[in-house]
Amino acid sequence: MDLFDAGYRDRAAAESPLAARLRPLTLDEFIGQEHILGPGRLLRRAIQADQLSSLIFYGPPGTGKTTLAAVIANTTRSFFLTINAVLAGVGDIRKAVAAAQDRHKLHSQRTILFVDEVHRFNKAQQDALLPWVENGTIILIGATTENPYFSVNRPLLSRSRVFQLKPLESAHLRRIAQHALEDKRGYGGRCIALHEDALEHLVNVANGDARALLNALELAVETTPADATGCIRIDLDVAEESIQRRAVLYDKEGDYHYDTISAFIKSLRGSDPDAAMYWLARMVYAGEDPDFILRRMSIFASEDVGLADPQALTVVTAAATAFDRVGLPEGRFHLAQAALYLATASKSNSVFAFFDALNVVEQEREAEVPSHLRDASRDSEGFGHGANYLYPHAYRDHWVAQQYLPAPLQGRVFYEPTGQGYERHIRDQVLRRREIQLAAAVDGTSAPPEVLTFSPPDRHRDRWLQRAAGEHGARLAAQRDRVLDELSLQRHHRVLDLAAGTGLLTWEALRRVPEGGVWAREDDSAMAAALRQMAQKLPELERPVVVECPLLQLGSCLASLAPGVYFDAIVGRRALAAEPDQAGAARVLYGLMANGGHISVVETVYGQAQRLYALVDLGTLPRELAERLVRAEEEIYRGGSTAVRWMPEQLQEAMNAAGFRQVVVRQEQVEVQRQITPQQLAGWFNPADDARRTYAEHLARMLEPEEVQAVRQLFERQLAGRTVPWTNTSVYLTGSRTGPES
């Protein structure tokens, strides 16, 4: 590079747009996307450890996809190469591959290839990349605004982790704007006075797009003259001129088009006129073809309203005819009227009888449905789109309360039914359903969480995890699943297992949060060593972090081991009952939990354990000896350790006092069939080590040695080799945290 090249590069950097100049260089500078980059998340750990596999970043413009690639380029020891899918061809891919091969042979250096707009690659170009991604010659990082499940080849997609980036929140955009005003790469050396109402307008209209925000701020600064003091003052008028119209995320051939029409149709089906008006307005505002909307409403009138209100099809047809005559903008009245009619109409899907009959005909003709009739929703496994949708026709009155509006607009009323004409008959129904809808929103049960990340399946890893957890038996598996099912875990969550033991909860949690992380506490050194040894079978980044320390010291242990990590979920089995200071333990856990996090534990109530004397017929013993046997065994539970004497109410009080909310305790008694073996009888009556007392040693406090021997003979005579009903009592405790992390 000569002096002219260096000068040109410096000028280009100085003249580049504000958004390009402010692009973060490190993870600490990156703002937003905490669900994939927060402390302890898999992607952050992979970047910091420079152990990246092939990645695809998917999300709307201005959310940080290219910026994240730049951060990786600045932190990796691998050679970082960038190409743009719009400009590059197969020849460019071959050159990149050849250079990567030479670099690996000569310098043992890996190559990371960043492909911007990867969805622009055609099938041939993606196929040209596949073998080199598969054999590790190239680590691919792709960025796309299109759903990768539709725009990226399946073979390439199956070898990549997919991370979905979301529109930035208002707080993130505010921090970015403030950073632009303070950083020397932006306007740090100039006097810029940005009024609060102007900033609020820029943030609001940017709609989660950092690039749109910075472009508008740059336009405002560069076109506004300084005042007499040399300061540039940006008020609301200037801000409104700089960014006048909200950029709606919408592509008539992409995800936003299909997602929005899907939300509109589901709102109609769910009889929510407010949500129907909102999604209709979103489509019209974005310039959707009104004929497309009317066609979908015409289909809906027969598919979801049908014979319950035969007038619905007539109304939609009339609206379409009227729209053809009137056009925009007045034709929006006809669109709104048709949508309101469908949303408030009675519902029936009886016309599906035709498709049931057609299905029978198809099955008679051939064994399977032709390929062009199969389900085209290819991304449900990765992102879970459509999962947990409650189909209204499956419920009484063909309606069920669930969230149709976006969370920030939940409870917003757009449609106010009057008391006139036909509307008078639907007014009460709309208002009642609206009240139920709002109640569901307050309870937080109306909107299932969206899946934001995906990992390709690893059959070898999953088989090992299943084998590790499956050895504990069906009853423990059911207990494990219940504890974890209470949490609605997302794939990127951070989970803490309070008492890992053999890893019953740990291994299952690993399967459920592959893009998050699992921490396993175990204070028994042998158990902790066994956990670490078992975890060696997993790739380094996917292993649980084993924390060996007492429960009351867990906060300080984690602070040194994983600073800044708070947990979305805390689970445990037999973790809290044995702790003498349950109140202190509850405070420690509260301090480790993220805002909005949940806890789910199961504890054994030993005080209500199966009494051994109840398994035999005491009538064969002298009455006075039988009575003393009962008293001696009951004394075990009255005067035993904390683990034996504890009561569920005490633990619930400790959790409430620590600050947990919605603490629920459910006590369950389960009777199972248990075989009493000679070895087990020997364990009850033979001498043991100093660490614990046997059943016989407890009885010896109130019984003479010959009486203990008589009891043993009774047990061996009546129980050895027999299967008896055995009662177990467990307590399931759940709770949550609201408020800032400690």
XYZ file of C-alpha atoms in Angstrom:
742
model
C 0.000 0.000 0.000
C 1.468 3.406 -0.990
C 0.785 6.837 0.481
C -2.010 7.519 -2.004
C -3.823 4.332 -0.954
C -3.427 5.191 2.722
C -4.725 8.698 2.156
C -7.701 7.405 0.201
C -8.503 4.913 2.955
C -8.398 7.619 5.642
C -10.647 9.906 3.579
C -13.092 7.073 2.910
C -13.290 6.270 6.631
C -13.865 9.918 7.523
C -16.514 10.349 4.811
C -18.362 7.092 5.504
C -21.871 7.308 6.983
C -22.257 7.752 10.716
C -23.659 4.209 11.084
C -20.505 2.760 9.499
C -18.122 4.919 11.560
C -19.769 3.896 14.843
C -19.819 0.171 14.148
C -18.697 -1.595 17.382
C -15.367 -3.380 17.379
C -15.765 -5.519 20.516
C -18.516 -7.442 22.270
C -18.526 -4.933 25.127
C -19.400 -2.156 22.667
C -22.246 -4.122 21.084
C -25.680 -2.908 22.212
C -28.787 -5.121 22.270
C -29.533 -8.769 21.377
C -28.961 -9.920 24.967
C -30.921 -13.095 24.246
C -27.962 -14.409 22.231
C -25.054 -12.238 23.449
C -25.763 -11.776 27.162
C -23.252 -13.052 29.726
C -23.143 -16.828 29.709
C -24.941 -17.253 26.370
C -23.516 -19.822 23.983
C -22.686 -17.368 21.170
C -20.850 -14.989 23.495
C -18.841 -17.841 24.967
C -18.000 -19.163 21.487
C -16.796 -15.742 20.289
C -14.722 -15.148 23.412
C -13.182 -18.623 23.182
C -12.660 -18.271 19.404
C -14.405 -21.619 18.879
C -16.970 -20.701 16.274
C -18.810 -23.139 14.070
C -20.734 -22.063 10.983
C -23.371 -19.458 11.836
C -26.306 -17.725 10.172
C -27.575 -14.415 11.552
C -31.197 -13.780 10.636
C -33.128 -10.612 11.390
C -34.511 -7.322 10.064
C -32.268 -4.489 8.857
C -30.381 -2.425 11.391
C -30.289 -5.042 14.156
C -26.545 -5.740 14.084
C -25.943 -8.738 11.804
C -23.025 -7.223 9.882
C -21.813 -5.485 13.023
C -21.687 -8.796 14.865
C -19.623 -10.236 12.020
C -17.231 -7.274 12.365
C -16.882 -7.967 16.098
C -15.999 -11.580 15.313
C -13.443 -10.379 12.747
C -11.768 -8.245 15.414
C -11.630 -10.996 18.041
C -10.823 -14.170 16.116
C -7.377 -15.543 15.384
C -8.737 -16.990 12.151
C -8.372 -15.226 8.819
C -11.562 -13.276 8.193
C -12.780 -12.875 4.611
C -15.892 -10.982 3.480
C -17.897 -11.273 0.281
C -21.272 -9.871 -0.691
C -23.705 -12.379 -2.180
C -25.137 -9.707 -4.503
C -21.779 -9.150 -6.228
C -19.995 -12.495 -5.822
C -20.286 -15.554 -8.045
C -19.113 -19.162 -8.040
C -15.661 -18.003 -9.208
C -15.253 -15.811 -6.127
C -16.231 -18.725 -3.897
C -13.643 -20.972 -5.547
C -10.922 -18.345 -5.069
C -11.859 -17.995 -1.390
C -11.762 -21.759 -0.917
C -8.375 -22.113 -2.650
C -6.907 -19.349 -0.502
C -8.348 -20.985 2.636
C -6.743 -24.313 1.704
C -3.334 -22.700 1.119
C -3.600 -20.740 4.354
C -4.367 -23.885 6.326
C -1.531 -25.870 4.710
C 1.114 -23.170 5.100
C 0.115 -21.477 8.344
C -2.400 -23.875 10.026
C -4.818 -20.965 10.151
C -8.576 -21.336 9.813
C -10.624 -19.133 7.488
C -13.950 -17.526 8.401
C -15.974 -16.487 5.361
C -18.622 -13.846 6.022
C -21.323 -13.756 3.334
C -23.582 -10.721 3.564
C -27.059 -11.120 2.046
C -26.475 -14.880 1.918
C -30.062 -15.429 0.756
C -29.033 -13.849 -2.568
C -26.865 -16.872 -3.383
C -28.592 -19.182 -5.828
C -28.605 -22.962 -5.422
C -25.425 -23.446 -7.463
C -23.521 -20.904 -5.392
C -24.685 -22.448 -2.113
C -23.824 -25.932 -3.381
C -20.330 -24.671 -4.226
C -19.848 -23.706 -0.580
C -21.319 -26.854 0.966
C -18.393 -29.356 0.728
C -15.894 -26.845 2.108
C -18.169 -25.943 5.024
C -18.742 -29.634 5.650
C -15.037 -30.577 5.788
C -14.109 -27.519 7.837
C -12.002 -25.721 5.227
C -14.283 -22.711 5.679
C -16.308 -21.549 8.669
C -19.325 -19.801 7.191
C -21.003 -16.802 8.768
C -24.041 -15.710 6.775
C -26.275 -12.678 7.307
C -29.793 -12.514 5.926
C -33.028 -10.599 6.320
C -34.922 -13.510 4.774
C -36.067 -16.589 6.650
C -33.108 -18.975 6.213
C -35.464 -21.947 6.218
C -36.758 -20.724 2.874
C -33.712 -18.990 1.420
C -30.791 -21.240 2.435
C -30.293 -24.793 1.186
C -31.218 -27.451 3.724
C -27.812 -29.199 3.631
C -26.024 -25.901 4.307
C -28.546 -24.933 6.966
C -28.211 -28.256 8.795
C -24.481 -27.587 9.290
C -25.002 -24.136 10.776
C -26.325 -22.646 13.976
C -29.069 -20.109 13.317
C -29.380 -17.049 15.572
C -32.347 -14.732 15.162
C -31.770 -11.038 15.884
C -34.759 -8.954 16.966
C -35.594 -5.253 16.403
C -33.787 -3.162 18.999
C -35.715 -1.865 21.993
C -36.158 1.844 22.695
C -33.594 1.745 25.507
C -31.013 0.281 23.114
C -31.678 2.970 20.494
C -31.324 5.695 23.111
C -27.927 4.335 24.146
C -26.837 4.199 20.500
C -27.903 7.817 19.908
C -26.103 8.962 23.060
C -23.005 7.026 21.982
C -23.077 8.795 18.593
C -23.074 12.178 20.309
C -20.213 11.290 22.680
C -17.872 9.078 20.636
C -15.086 10.787 18.655
C -15.908 8.598 15.675
C -19.298 10.326 15.688
C -19.924 13.829 16.997
C -17.919 13.640 20.220
C -15.826 16.649 19.282
C -18.789 18.892 18.372
C -21.457 20.708 20.362
C -24.731 18.931 19.607
C -27.834 19.631 21.714
C -30.462 16.950 21.069
C -33.789 17.810 22.695
C -35.534 15.019 24.574
C -38.703 15.170 22.452
C -36.569 15.049 19.298
C -34.729 11.961 20.555
C -38.062 10.343 21.447
C -39.317 10.949 17.896
C -36.177 9.517 16.302
C -36.291 6.424 18.514
C -39.997 5.882 17.973
C -39.999 6.227 14.208
C -36.764 4.231 13.748
C -38.864 1.213 14.734
C -36.020 -0.878 16.174
C -33.599 -0.097 13.312
C -30.281 1.333 14.559
C -29.157 2.265 11.041
C -32.352 4.265 10.419
C -31.840 6.080 13.714
C -28.215 6.990 12.980
C -28.982 8.025 9.400
C -31.726 10.354 10.631
C -29.466 11.779 13.345
C -26.700 12.337 10.819
C -29.073 14.111 8.431
C -30.336 16.322 11.254
C -26.821 17.284 12.368
C -25.348 17.851 8.912
C -28.257 19.992 7.648
C -28.773 22.145 10.746
C -26.650 25.313 11.035
C -24.960 26.113 14.328
C -26.275 28.964 16.468
C -24.289 31.968 17.645
C -22.528 29.865 20.278
C -21.387 27.319 17.684
C -23.781 24.643 18.945
C -26.136 22.639 16.710
C -29.569 22.352 18.329
C -31.888 19.592 17.133
C -35.462 20.119 18.222
C -38.622 18.184 17.388
C -39.207 20.059 14.117
C -35.752 19.151 12.840
C -36.171 15.533 13.937
C -39.523 15.242 12.162
C -37.983 16.553 8.944
C -35.104 14.089 9.239
C -37.284 10.975 9.631
C -40.928 11.542 8.744
C -42.392 8.107 8.136
C -41.965 4.902 10.093
C -40.202 2.177 8.151
C -42.507 -0.830 8.478
C -40.788 -4.215 8.164
C -42.644 -5.595 5.177
C -41.704 -7.466 2.035
C -44.439 -8.545 -0.332
C -42.609 -11.775 -1.096
C -40.917 -12.414 2.245
C -41.513 -13.368 5.860
C -43.131 -10.124 6.978
C -45.763 -10.432 4.257
C -46.716 -13.979 5.261
C -46.351 -13.402 9.007
C -48.593 -10.321 8.949
C -51.354 -11.890 6.864
C -51.137 -14.932 9.162
C -51.607 -12.708 12.230
C -54.554 -10.995 10.502
C -56.293 -14.277 9.640
C -55.704 -15.732 13.118
C -57.111 -12.559 14.679
C -60.245 -12.919 12.546
C -60.515 -16.573 13.516
C -60.058 -15.671 17.167
C -62.889 -13.112 16.962
C -60.652 -10.205 18.011
C -61.776 -7.122 16.042
C -59.174 -4.874 17.678
C -56.272 -7.047 16.540
C -57.878 -7.460 13.104
C -57.973 -3.662 12.687
C -54.343 -3.390 13.765
C -52.983 -6.005 11.365
C -55.143 -4.689 8.523
C -53.737 -1.205 9.169
C -50.184 -2.624 9.163
C -50.734 -4.181 5.730
C -52.423 -1.144 4.197
C -49.774 1.201 5.623
C -47.014 -0.957 4.129
C -48.641 -0.911 0.682
C -50.008 -4.458 0.544
C -52.172 -5.216 -2.502
C -55.836 -4.759 -1.378
C -56.917 -7.462 -3.816
C -54.706 -9.926 -1.940
C -56.337 -8.962 1.387
C -59.828 -9.283 -0.075
C -59.016 -12.677 -1.579
C -57.856 -13.956 1.809
C -60.991 -12.609 3.492
C -63.133 -14.293 0.850
C -61.463 -17.624 1.622
C -61.885 -16.991 5.348
C -65.615 -16.305 4.947
C -66.129 -19.910 3.840
C -63.292 -21.633 5.693
C -63.824 -20.194 9.192
C -67.293 -18.600 9.216
C -69.105 -20.902 6.801
C -72.678 -21.827 7.568
C -72.613 -20.198 10.991
C -73.173 -16.917 9.153
C -73.738 -17.469 5.417
C -73.991 -13.704 4.970
C -70.250 -13.337 5.582
C -69.272 -14.422 2.065
C -71.823 -12.013 0.608
C -70.419 -9.124 2.664
C -66.823 -9.803 1.558
C -67.839 -10.189 -2.083
C -69.766 -6.913 -1.938
C -66.764 -5.198 -0.306
C -64.500 -6.434 -3.118
C -66.906 -5.159 -5.755
C -67.244 -1.783 -4.028
C -63.460 -1.503 -3.705
C -63.019 -2.101 -7.428
C -65.345 0.827 -8.103
C -63.987 3.235 -5.500
C -60.283 2.375 -5.105
C -57.943 3.975 -2.580
C -58.048 5.809 -0.284
C -61.851 5.603 0.257
C -61.823 1.859 -0.424
C -60.243 1.372 3.007
C -63.752 1.729 4.467
C -64.836 -1.401 2.583
C -61.752 -3.333 3.715
C -62.382 -2.368 7.349
C -66.099 -3.174 7.206
C -65.483 -6.627 5.744
C -62.773 -7.372 8.323
C -64.952 -6.243 11.237
C -67.837 -8.360 9.979
C -65.658 -11.459 9.782
C -64.061 -10.835 13.200
C -67.440 -10.514 14.941
C -69.279 -13.229 12.984
C -70.099 -16.616 14.483
C -67.612 -19.249 13.473
C -67.915 -22.725 11.962
C -65.489 -24.860 10.022
C -68.063 -27.403 8.833
C -66.990 -26.912 5.211
C -63.945 -29.003 6.072
C -66.242 -31.953 5.595
C -65.355 -31.689 1.894
C -61.644 -32.014 2.659
C -62.271 -34.980 4.929
C -64.070 -36.687 2.043
C -61.302 -35.719 -0.373
C -58.708 -37.178 1.988
C -60.495 -40.520 1.913
C -60.476 -40.481 -1.897
C -56.750 -39.693 -1.941
C -55.945 -42.509 0.501
C -57.840 -44.953 -1.661
C -55.902 -43.905 -4.766
C -52.399 -44.083 -3.266
C -50.737 -44.661 0.089
C -49.294 -41.204 0.698
C -50.126 -37.646 -0.116
C -48.388 -36.329 -3.261
C -45.373 -34.120 -2.534
C -47.024 -30.916 -3.724
C -49.740 -31.348 -1.085
C -47.406 -31.784 1.892
C -46.886 -29.188 4.647
C -44.654 -26.340 3.445
C -44.013 -24.863 6.896
C -40.366 -25.832 7.066
C -39.149 -23.807 10.025
C -41.377 -24.991 12.870
C -38.593 -27.208 14.278
C -36.067 -24.338 14.407
C -38.016 -21.194 15.343
C -41.240 -22.759 16.581
C -43.436 -20.427 14.500
C -47.047 -21.429 15.021
C -46.231 -23.506 18.096
C -48.691 -23.237 20.983
C -51.310 -21.526 18.837
C -54.704 -22.333 20.342
C -57.080 -23.312 17.554
C -60.393 -21.642 18.478
C -62.521 -24.352 16.869
C -61.168 -26.815 19.427
C -62.791 -24.905 22.306
C -66.284 -24.317 23.565
C -68.170 -21.686 21.547
C -65.255 -21.770 19.056
C -63.324 -19.172 21.023
C -60.390 -19.152 23.444
C -58.569 -16.267 25.124
C -55.102 -15.707 23.707
C -52.968 -12.766 22.651
C -53.432 -11.464 19.111
C -52.053 -7.949 19.436
C -48.335 -7.304 19.989
C -47.388 -7.227 23.682
C -46.925 -3.418 23.834
C -50.448 -2.940 22.453
C -52.137 -5.605 24.565
C -55.359 -4.139 25.924
C -55.533 -1.418 23.258
C -59.088 -0.964 21.964
C -59.616 -0.059 18.318
C -63.213 -1.175 17.805
C -66.099 0.120 19.910
C -69.343 -1.680 19.009
C -72.450 0.499 19.090
C -75.932 -0.437 20.232
C -77.460 -0.076 16.761
C -78.890 -2.758 14.484
C -77.006 -6.029 14.089
C -74.119 -4.584 16.088
C -76.383 -4.442 19.126
C -76.517 -8.256 19.146
C -72.738 -8.668 19.146
C -71.845 -5.843 21.546
C -72.083 -7.868 24.772
C -70.167 -10.777 23.265
C -67.304 -8.537 22.103
C -67.050 -6.798 25.475
C -67.101 -10.068 27.452
C -64.419 -11.608 25.268
C -62.332 -8.459 25.529
C -62.444 -8.652 29.333
C -61.303 -12.294 29.284
C -58.560 -11.363 26.811
C -57.239 -8.648 29.120
C -57.322 -10.979 32.134
C -55.264 -13.551 30.226
C -52.740 -10.846 29.323
C -52.359 -9.781 32.966
C -51.748 -13.393 33.998
C -49.023 -13.600 31.357
C -50.465 -16.771 29.843
C -51.767 -15.504 26.541
C -48.613 -15.304 24.419
C -46.188 -18.229 24.128
C -42.528 -17.200 23.926
C -40.930 -17.048 20.535
C -38.000 -19.332 19.755
C -35.046 -17.145 18.784
C -32.248 -19.649 18.158
C -31.653 -23.042 16.550
C -28.891 -25.624 16.508
C -28.525 -28.471 14.016
C -29.340 -31.808 15.660
C -26.397 -33.794 16.974
C -27.564 -37.399 17.131
C -24.440 -38.661 18.891
C -24.732 -36.033 21.614
C -28.492 -36.536 22.039
C -28.109 -40.326 22.311
C -25.497 -39.899 25.031
C -27.624 -37.395 26.951
C -30.679 -39.650 26.728
C -28.651 -42.604 28.008
C -27.201 -40.565 30.886
C -30.636 -39.445 32.082
C -32.621 -42.550 31.192
C -30.885 -44.793 33.708
C -32.734 -43.198 36.620
C -35.990 -44.957 35.774
C -39.413 -43.970 34.609
C -40.512 -42.438 37.925
C -37.524 -40.126 38.129
C -37.957 -39.222 34.445
C -41.536 -38.165 35.133
C -40.373 -36.121 38.121
C -37.589 -34.560 36.038
C -39.946 -33.624 33.200
C -42.450 -32.085 35.568
C -39.827 -29.857 37.192
C -38.566 -28.622 33.798
C -41.978 -28.367 32.121
C -43.032 -25.814 34.759
C -40.475 -23.360 33.328
C -41.342 -23.029 29.602
C -37.619 -23.038 28.843
C -36.423 -21.306 25.684
C -33.421 -22.599 23.785
C -31.226 -19.622 24.774
C -31.989 -19.633 28.512
C -29.402 -19.953 31.284
C -30.254 -22.683 33.797
C -28.859 -23.413 37.257
C -29.216 -26.928 38.715
C -29.022 -26.515 42.500
C -28.120 -30.079 43.408
C -26.901 -31.836 40.308
C -26.102 -35.202 41.877
C -25.826 -37.635 38.988
C -27.171 -35.021 36.574
C -30.822 -36.053 36.343
C -31.957 -32.458 35.709
C -28.656 -31.243 34.245
C -28.606 -33.461 31.174
C -32.229 -32.804 30.272
C -31.694 -29.049 30.715
C -28.757 -29.245 28.285
C -31.058 -30.692 25.654
C -33.632 -27.962 26.186
C -31.267 -24.942 26.148
C -28.619 -25.750 23.500
C -27.919 -22.056 22.765
C -27.989 -20.994 26.410
C -25.976 -22.589 29.183
C -26.315 -24.895 32.180
C -24.533 -24.515 35.521
C -24.599 -27.502 37.883
C -23.888 -27.059 41.626
C -22.696 -30.033 43.592
C -20.940 -29.827 46.965
C -19.924 -33.494 47.050
C -16.423 -33.718 45.547
C -16.886 -37.248 44.227
C -20.189 -36.373 42.574
C -18.732 -33.177 41.075
C -15.779 -35.127 39.664
C -18.153 -37.698 38.163
C -20.208 -34.935 36.555
C -17.112 -33.387 34.992
C -15.995 -36.772 33.710
C -19.385 -37.448 32.129
C -19.413 -33.961 30.614
C -16.117 -34.679 28.832
C -18.130 -36.652 26.295
C -19.687 -33.386 25.085
C -18.047 -30.608 23.018
C -16.387 -28.057 25.277
C -18.873 -25.243 24.643
C -21.855 -27.517 25.293
C -20.701 -28.881 28.643
C -22.382 -27.856 31.875
C -20.304 -25.663 34.176
C -19.850 -27.706 37.357
C -19.711 -25.491 40.460
C -18.428 -27.245 43.567
C -19.391 -25.245 46.650
C -21.947 -25.090 49.486
C -25.340 -23.654 48.635
C -24.985 -20.609 50.885
C -21.690 -19.687 49.168
C -23.033 -20.149 45.665
C -23.361 -16.419 45.014
C -19.696 -15.679 45.656
C -18.580 -18.823 43.800
C -20.476 -17.821 40.669
C -19.381 -14.187 40.944
C -15.767 -15.282 40.527
C -16.486 -18.051 38.039
C -19.100 -16.348 35.792
C -19.405 -12.639 36.681
C -22.532 -10.920 35.445
C -24.439 -14.157 34.806
C -28.017 -14.283 36.082
C -30.245 -17.277 35.542
C -33.492 -17.431 33.598
C -34.369 -20.659 35.391
C -33.278 -22.383 38.590
C -34.115 -26.058 39.078
C -33.421 -28.525 41.805
C -34.178 -31.925 43.241
C -33.613 -32.525 46.953
C -31.696 -29.252 47.037
C -33.313 -27.092 49.731
C -34.980 -29.355 52.294
C -31.684 -30.468 53.851
C -30.363 -26.894 54.131
C -30.528 -25.763 57.789
C -30.699 -22.092 56.769
C -33.505 -22.201 54.214
C -34.112 -18.460 54.510
C -30.473 -17.731 53.674
C -30.556 -20.163 50.762
C -33.679 -18.475 49.367
C -31.947 -15.077 49.512
C -28.924 -16.459 47.658
C -31.121 -17.868 44.896
C -33.100 -14.637 44.571
C -29.845 -12.755 44.013
C -28.804 -15.151 41.249
C -32.047 -15.007 39.280
C -32.630 -12.754 36.281
C -35.613 -10.425 36.240
C -38.568 -12.466 35.093
C -36.799 -15.725 35.902
C -38.494 -18.746 37.449
C -37.601 -21.450 39.946
C -38.915 -25.011 39.979
C -37.777 -27.569 42.542
C -38.999 -30.876 43.907
C -38.287 -31.924 47.467
C -38.963 -35.129 49.362
C -40.976 -34.776 52.574
C -39.118 -37.288 54.704
C -41.329 -36.549 57.689
C -44.192 -38.134 55.778
C -42.147 -41.035 54.468
C -43.342 -44.623 54.404
C -43.365 -46.071 57.931
C -41.685 -49.473 58.010
C -43.820 -50.720 60.871
C -46.887 -50.240 58.642
C -45.553 -52.857 56.213
C -45.802 -55.759 58.682
C -48.455 -57.313 60.890
C -47.575 -56.146 64.409
C -50.117 -58.520 65.905
C -47.478 -61.239 66.103
C -45.460 -59.132 68.579
C -46.333 -58.539 72.217
C -48.652 -55.531 72.388
C -46.343 -53.445 74.553
C -43.368 -54.119 72.239
C -45.424 -53.225 69.164
C -46.432 -49.900 70.746
C -42.832 -49.045 71.639
C -41.719 -49.980 68.085
C -44.213 -47.496 66.649
C -43.102 -44.773 69.083
C -39.421 -45.448 68.362
C -39.870 -45.126 64.599
C -41.996 -41.986 64.910
C -39.276 -40.476 67.099
C -36.926 -40.690 64.091
C -39.038 -38.083 62.317
C -39.709 -35.891 65.351
C -36.124 -35.580 66.532
C -34.136 -36.081 63.364
C -32.095 -33.676 61.280
C -33.392 -30.616 59.397
C -33.805 -32.728 56.273
C -36.170 -35.026 58.171
C -38.073 -32.459 60.253
C -38.634 -29.766 57.620
C -42.156 -28.844 56.496
C -43.226 -27.417 53.104
C -44.767 -24.345 54.761
C -41.347 -23.339 56.100
C -39.785 -23.397 52.658
C -42.668 -21.414 51.164
C -42.296 -18.755 53.877
C -38.546 -18.536 53.223
C -39.095 -18.045 49.477
C -41.724 -15.338 50.036
C -39.504 -13.546 52.546
C -36.602 -13.541 50.072
C -38.732 -11.675 47.515
C -39.998 -14.444 45.250
C -43.465 -13.946 43.822
C -46.230 -16.369 42.899
C -44.708 -19.033 45.134
C -46.827 -22.159 44.772
C -46.352 -25.383 46.735
C -48.037 -28.578 45.581
C -47.750 -31.644 47.800
C -48.270 -35.058 46.237
C -48.355 -38.531 47.734
C -47.616 -41.359 45.326
C -47.948 -45.059 46.028
C -45.594 -47.354 44.141
C -44.922 -51.076 44.294
C -41.537 -51.825 45.831
C -39.767 -55.137 46.268
C -38.040 -55.613 49.630
C -34.811 -57.529 49.019
C -32.692 -59.329 51.621
C -29.924 -56.829 50.920
C -32.247 -53.962 51.776
C -33.332 -55.628 55.022
C -29.675 -56.093 55.921
C -29.082 -52.404 55.304
C -31.849 -51.526 57.761
C -30.531 -53.732 60.579
C -26.772 -54.303 60.091
C -24.284 -51.845 61.669
C -23.249 -48.932 59.417
C -20.456 -46.355 59.344
C -20.275 -43.317 61.587
C -21.831 -41.023 58.960
C -25.372 -42.317 59.431
C -27.516 -44.380 61.758
C -29.384 -47.474 60.643
C -33.021 -48.191 61.388
C -31.970 -50.716 64.043
C -29.732 -48.169 65.791
C -32.625 -45.711 66.002
C -34.862 -48.418 67.479
C -32.173 -49.290 70.035
C -32.853 -46.006 71.835
C -36.146 -47.370 73.095
C -35.847 -51.140 72.575
C -33.592 -53.724 74.178
C -31.143 -55.617 71.899
C -33.201 -58.829 72.053
C -36.329 -56.800 71.146
C -34.568 -55.266 68.125
C -33.615 -58.784 67.084
C -37.265 -59.880 67.400
C -38.322 -56.981 65.164
C -35.678 -57.948 62.611
C -36.911 -61.545 62.525
C -40.475 -60.271 62.020
C -39.399 -58.081 59.090
C -37.365 -60.850 57.467
C -40.211 -63.329 57.901
C -42.942 -61.104 56.439
C -41.092 -58.863 53.940
C -38.083 -60.630 52.406
C -38.651 -60.999 48.662
C -42.141 -59.493 48.804
C -43.492 -56.553 46.808
C -45.319 -54.059 49.009
C -47.133 -50.738 48.440
C -44.695 -47.935 49.277
C -45.776 -44.322 49.769
C -43.591 -41.380 48.720
C -44.470 -37.770 49.471
C -43.007 -35.017 47.298
C -43.425 -31.254 47.191
C -43.188 -29.280 43.944
C -42.362 -25.604 44.499
C -42.443 -22.903 41.819
C -41.914 -19.164 41.990
C -40.648 -16.190 40.009
C -38.680 -13.008 40.385
C -39.681 -9.525 39.289
C -37.440 -6.515 39.684
C -33.814 -5.647 38.791
C -31.033 -8.167 39.300
C -28.804 -7.774 42.304
